[in-house]
PDB file of C-alpha atoms in Angstrom:
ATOM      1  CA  UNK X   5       4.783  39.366  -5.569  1.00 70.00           C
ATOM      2  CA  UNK X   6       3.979  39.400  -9.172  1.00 71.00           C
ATOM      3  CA  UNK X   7       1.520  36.212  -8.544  1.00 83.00           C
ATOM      4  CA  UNK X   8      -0.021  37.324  -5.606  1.00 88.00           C
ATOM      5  CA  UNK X   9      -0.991  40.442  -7.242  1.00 85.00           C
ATOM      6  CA  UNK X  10      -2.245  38.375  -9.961  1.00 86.00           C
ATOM      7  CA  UNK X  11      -4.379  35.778  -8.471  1.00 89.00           C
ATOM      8  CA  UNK X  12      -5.943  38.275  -5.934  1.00 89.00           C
ATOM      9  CA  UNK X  13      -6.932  40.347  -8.961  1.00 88.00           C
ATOM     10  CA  UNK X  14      -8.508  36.577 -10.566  1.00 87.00           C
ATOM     11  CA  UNK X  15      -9.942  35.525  -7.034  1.00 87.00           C
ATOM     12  CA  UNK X  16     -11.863  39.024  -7.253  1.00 86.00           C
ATOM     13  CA  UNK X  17     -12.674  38.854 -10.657  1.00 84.00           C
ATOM     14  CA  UNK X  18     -14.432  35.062  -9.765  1.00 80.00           C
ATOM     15  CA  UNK X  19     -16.186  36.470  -7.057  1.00 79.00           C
ATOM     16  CA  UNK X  20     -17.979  39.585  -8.548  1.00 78.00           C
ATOM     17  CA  UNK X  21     -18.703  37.709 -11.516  1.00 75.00           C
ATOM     18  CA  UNK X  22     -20.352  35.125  -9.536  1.00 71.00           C
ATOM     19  CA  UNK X  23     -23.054  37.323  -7.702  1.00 68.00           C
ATOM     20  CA  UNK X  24     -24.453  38.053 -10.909  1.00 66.00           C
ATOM     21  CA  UNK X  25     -27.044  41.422  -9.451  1.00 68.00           C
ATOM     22  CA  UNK X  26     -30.410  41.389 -11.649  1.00 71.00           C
ATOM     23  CA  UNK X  27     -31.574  44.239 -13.301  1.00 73.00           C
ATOM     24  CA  UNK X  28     -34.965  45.923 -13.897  1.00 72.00           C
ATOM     25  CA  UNK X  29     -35.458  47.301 -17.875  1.00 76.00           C
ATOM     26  CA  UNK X  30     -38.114  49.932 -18.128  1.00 74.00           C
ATOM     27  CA  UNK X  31     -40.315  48.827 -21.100  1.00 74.00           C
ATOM     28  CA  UNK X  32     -39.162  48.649 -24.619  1.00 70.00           C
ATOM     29  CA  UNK X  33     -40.302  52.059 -26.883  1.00 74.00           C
ATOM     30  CA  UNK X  34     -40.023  52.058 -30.243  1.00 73.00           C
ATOM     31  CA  UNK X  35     -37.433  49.867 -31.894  1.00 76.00           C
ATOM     32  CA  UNK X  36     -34.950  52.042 -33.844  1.00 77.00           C
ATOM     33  CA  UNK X  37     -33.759  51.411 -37.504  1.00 80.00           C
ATOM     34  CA  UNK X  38     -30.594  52.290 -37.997  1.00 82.00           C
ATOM     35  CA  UNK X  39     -29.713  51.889 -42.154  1.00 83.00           C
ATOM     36  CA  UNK X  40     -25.805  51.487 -42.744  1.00 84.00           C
ATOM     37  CA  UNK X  41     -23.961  53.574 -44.595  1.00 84.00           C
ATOM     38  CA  UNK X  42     -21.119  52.887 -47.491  1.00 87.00           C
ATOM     39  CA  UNK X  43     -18.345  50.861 -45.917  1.00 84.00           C
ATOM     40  CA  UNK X  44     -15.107  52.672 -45.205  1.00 84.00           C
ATOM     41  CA  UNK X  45     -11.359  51.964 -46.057  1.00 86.00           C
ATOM     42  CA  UNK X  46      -9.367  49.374 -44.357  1.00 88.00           C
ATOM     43  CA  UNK X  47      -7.775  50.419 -41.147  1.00 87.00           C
ATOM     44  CA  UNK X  48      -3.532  49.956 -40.968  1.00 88.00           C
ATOM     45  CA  UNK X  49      -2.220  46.667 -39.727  1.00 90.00           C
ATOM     46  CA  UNK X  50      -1.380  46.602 -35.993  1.00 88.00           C
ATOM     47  CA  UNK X  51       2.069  46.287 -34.874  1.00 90.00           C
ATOM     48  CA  UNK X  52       3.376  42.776 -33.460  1.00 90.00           C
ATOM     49  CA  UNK X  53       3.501  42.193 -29.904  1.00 88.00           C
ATOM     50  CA  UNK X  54       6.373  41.677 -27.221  1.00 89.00           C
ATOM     51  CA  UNK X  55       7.516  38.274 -27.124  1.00 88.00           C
ATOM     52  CA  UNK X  56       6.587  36.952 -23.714  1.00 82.00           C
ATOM     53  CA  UNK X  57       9.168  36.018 -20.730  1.00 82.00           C
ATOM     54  CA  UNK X  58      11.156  33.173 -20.711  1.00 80.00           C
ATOM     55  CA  UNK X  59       9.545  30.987 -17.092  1.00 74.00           C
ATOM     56  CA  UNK X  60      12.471  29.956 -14.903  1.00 72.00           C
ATOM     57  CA  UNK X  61      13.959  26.702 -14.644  1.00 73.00           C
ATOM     58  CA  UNK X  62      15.921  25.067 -11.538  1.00 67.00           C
ATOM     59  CA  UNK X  63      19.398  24.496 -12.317  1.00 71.00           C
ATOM     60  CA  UNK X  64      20.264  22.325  -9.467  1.00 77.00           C
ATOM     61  CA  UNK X  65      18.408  19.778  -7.857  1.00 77.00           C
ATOM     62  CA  UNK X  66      17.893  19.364  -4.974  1.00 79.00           C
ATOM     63  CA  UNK X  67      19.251  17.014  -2.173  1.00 84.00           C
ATOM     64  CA  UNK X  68      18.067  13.412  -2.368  1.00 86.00           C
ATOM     65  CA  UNK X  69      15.947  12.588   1.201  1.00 86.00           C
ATOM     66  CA  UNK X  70      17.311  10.529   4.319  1.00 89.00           C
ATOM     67  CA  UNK X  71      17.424   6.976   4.216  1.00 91.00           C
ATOM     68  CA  UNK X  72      13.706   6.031   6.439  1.00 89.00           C
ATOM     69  CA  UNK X  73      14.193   4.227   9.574  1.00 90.00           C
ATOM     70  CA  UNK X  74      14.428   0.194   9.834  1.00 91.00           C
ATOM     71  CA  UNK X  75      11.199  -1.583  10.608  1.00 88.00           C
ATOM     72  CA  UNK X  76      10.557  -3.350  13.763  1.00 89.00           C
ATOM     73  CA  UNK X  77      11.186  -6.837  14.304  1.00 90.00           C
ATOM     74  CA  UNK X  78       7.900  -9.515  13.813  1.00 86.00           C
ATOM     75  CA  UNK X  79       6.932 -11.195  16.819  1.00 88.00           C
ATOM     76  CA  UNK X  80       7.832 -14.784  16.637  1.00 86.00           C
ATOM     77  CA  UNK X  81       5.082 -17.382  15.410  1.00 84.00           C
ATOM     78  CA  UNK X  82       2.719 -19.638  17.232  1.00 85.00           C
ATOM     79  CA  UNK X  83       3.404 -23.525  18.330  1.00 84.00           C
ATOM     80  CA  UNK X  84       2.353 -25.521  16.616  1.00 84.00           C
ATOM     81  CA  UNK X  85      -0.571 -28.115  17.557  1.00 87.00           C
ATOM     82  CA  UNK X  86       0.571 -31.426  19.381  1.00 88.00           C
ATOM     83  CA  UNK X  87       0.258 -34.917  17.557  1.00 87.00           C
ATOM     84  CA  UNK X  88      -2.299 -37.360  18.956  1.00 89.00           C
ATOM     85  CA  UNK X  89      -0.497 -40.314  20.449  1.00 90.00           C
ATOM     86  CA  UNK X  90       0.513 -43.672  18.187  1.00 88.00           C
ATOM     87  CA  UNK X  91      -1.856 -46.765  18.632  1.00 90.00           C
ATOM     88  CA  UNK X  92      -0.455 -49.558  20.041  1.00 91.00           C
ATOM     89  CA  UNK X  93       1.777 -51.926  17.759  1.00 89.00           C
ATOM     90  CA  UNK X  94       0.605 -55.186  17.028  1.00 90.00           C
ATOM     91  CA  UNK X  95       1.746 -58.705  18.808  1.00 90.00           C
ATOM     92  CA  UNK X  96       4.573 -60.060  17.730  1.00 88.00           C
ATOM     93  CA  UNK X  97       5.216 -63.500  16.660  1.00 89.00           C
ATOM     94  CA  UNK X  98       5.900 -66.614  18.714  1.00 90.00           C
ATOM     95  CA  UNK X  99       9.432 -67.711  18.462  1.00 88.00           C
ATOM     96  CA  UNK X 100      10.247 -71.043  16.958  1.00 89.00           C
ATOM     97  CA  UNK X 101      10.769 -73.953  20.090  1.00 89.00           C
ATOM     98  CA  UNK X 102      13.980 -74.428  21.131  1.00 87.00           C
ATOM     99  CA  UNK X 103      15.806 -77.911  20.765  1.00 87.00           C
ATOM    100  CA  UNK X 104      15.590 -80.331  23.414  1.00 87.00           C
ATOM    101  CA  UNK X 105      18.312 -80.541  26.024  1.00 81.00           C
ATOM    102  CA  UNK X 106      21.205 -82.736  26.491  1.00 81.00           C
ATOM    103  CA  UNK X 107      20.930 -85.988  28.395  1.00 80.00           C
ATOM    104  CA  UNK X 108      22.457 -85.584  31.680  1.00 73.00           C
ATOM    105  CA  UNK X 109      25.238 -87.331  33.551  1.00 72.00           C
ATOM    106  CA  UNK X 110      24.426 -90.801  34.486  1.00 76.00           C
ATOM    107  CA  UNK X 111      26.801 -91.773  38.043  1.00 74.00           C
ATOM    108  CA  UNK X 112      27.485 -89.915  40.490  1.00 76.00           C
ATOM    109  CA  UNK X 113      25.366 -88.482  43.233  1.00 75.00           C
ATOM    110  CA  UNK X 114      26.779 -85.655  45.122  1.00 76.00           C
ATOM    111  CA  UNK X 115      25.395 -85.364  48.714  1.00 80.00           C
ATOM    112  CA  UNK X 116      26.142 -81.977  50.585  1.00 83.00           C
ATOM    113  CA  UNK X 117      25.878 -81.955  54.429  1.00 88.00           C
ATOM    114  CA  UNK X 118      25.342 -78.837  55.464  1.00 88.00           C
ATOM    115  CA  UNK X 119      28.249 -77.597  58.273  1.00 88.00           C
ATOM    116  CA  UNK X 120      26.800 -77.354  61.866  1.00 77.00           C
TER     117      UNK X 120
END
């Protein structure tokens, strides 16, 4: 309460200072001279002033916040792109020649008759 009371009195304050209203002086007469006189004694020294409250401090703090929620999971990635196909390989070698048969059998002739 002691704030509010406060800053309404500096928020009204602000705003009558700011519509600053003009005002018409009737022309100047005569200036007037006014011739000092002796000076006087020195007034008493003023008494000291209260010492100020103490602000208030928090004792306690206070509670530390929820753990936040786990994140969502990513979406999986893309395929990649597919390889062209291989050329061809290149034609092998010809094989060396094989050796030369064995002579055959010299004799014998073998006649079948086929059964009727």
């Amino acid at each position: 309460m002691k704030y509010s009371l406060l800053l309404a009195a500096l928020i009204a304050t602000l705003g009558l200072a700011a519509c600053e209203k003009t005002t018409v002086t009737p022309p100047a007469s005569a200036p007037v001279v006014v011739v000092p006189g002796p000076a006087g004694a020195t007034g008493a020294t003023g008494a000291t002033g209260s010492t100020g409250s103490t602000g208030s401090t928090v004792a306690v703090p206070g509670a530390t916040g929820a753990t936040g929620a786990t994140g969502a999971t990513g979406s999986s990635g893309y395929d990649g792109a597919k390889g062209s196909t291989g050329s061809t390989g290149a034609t092998g070698a010809t094989g060396a020649t094989g050796d030369t048969g064995a002579d055959g059998k010299k004799g014998d002739t073998l006649i079948v008759v086929p059964a009727k």
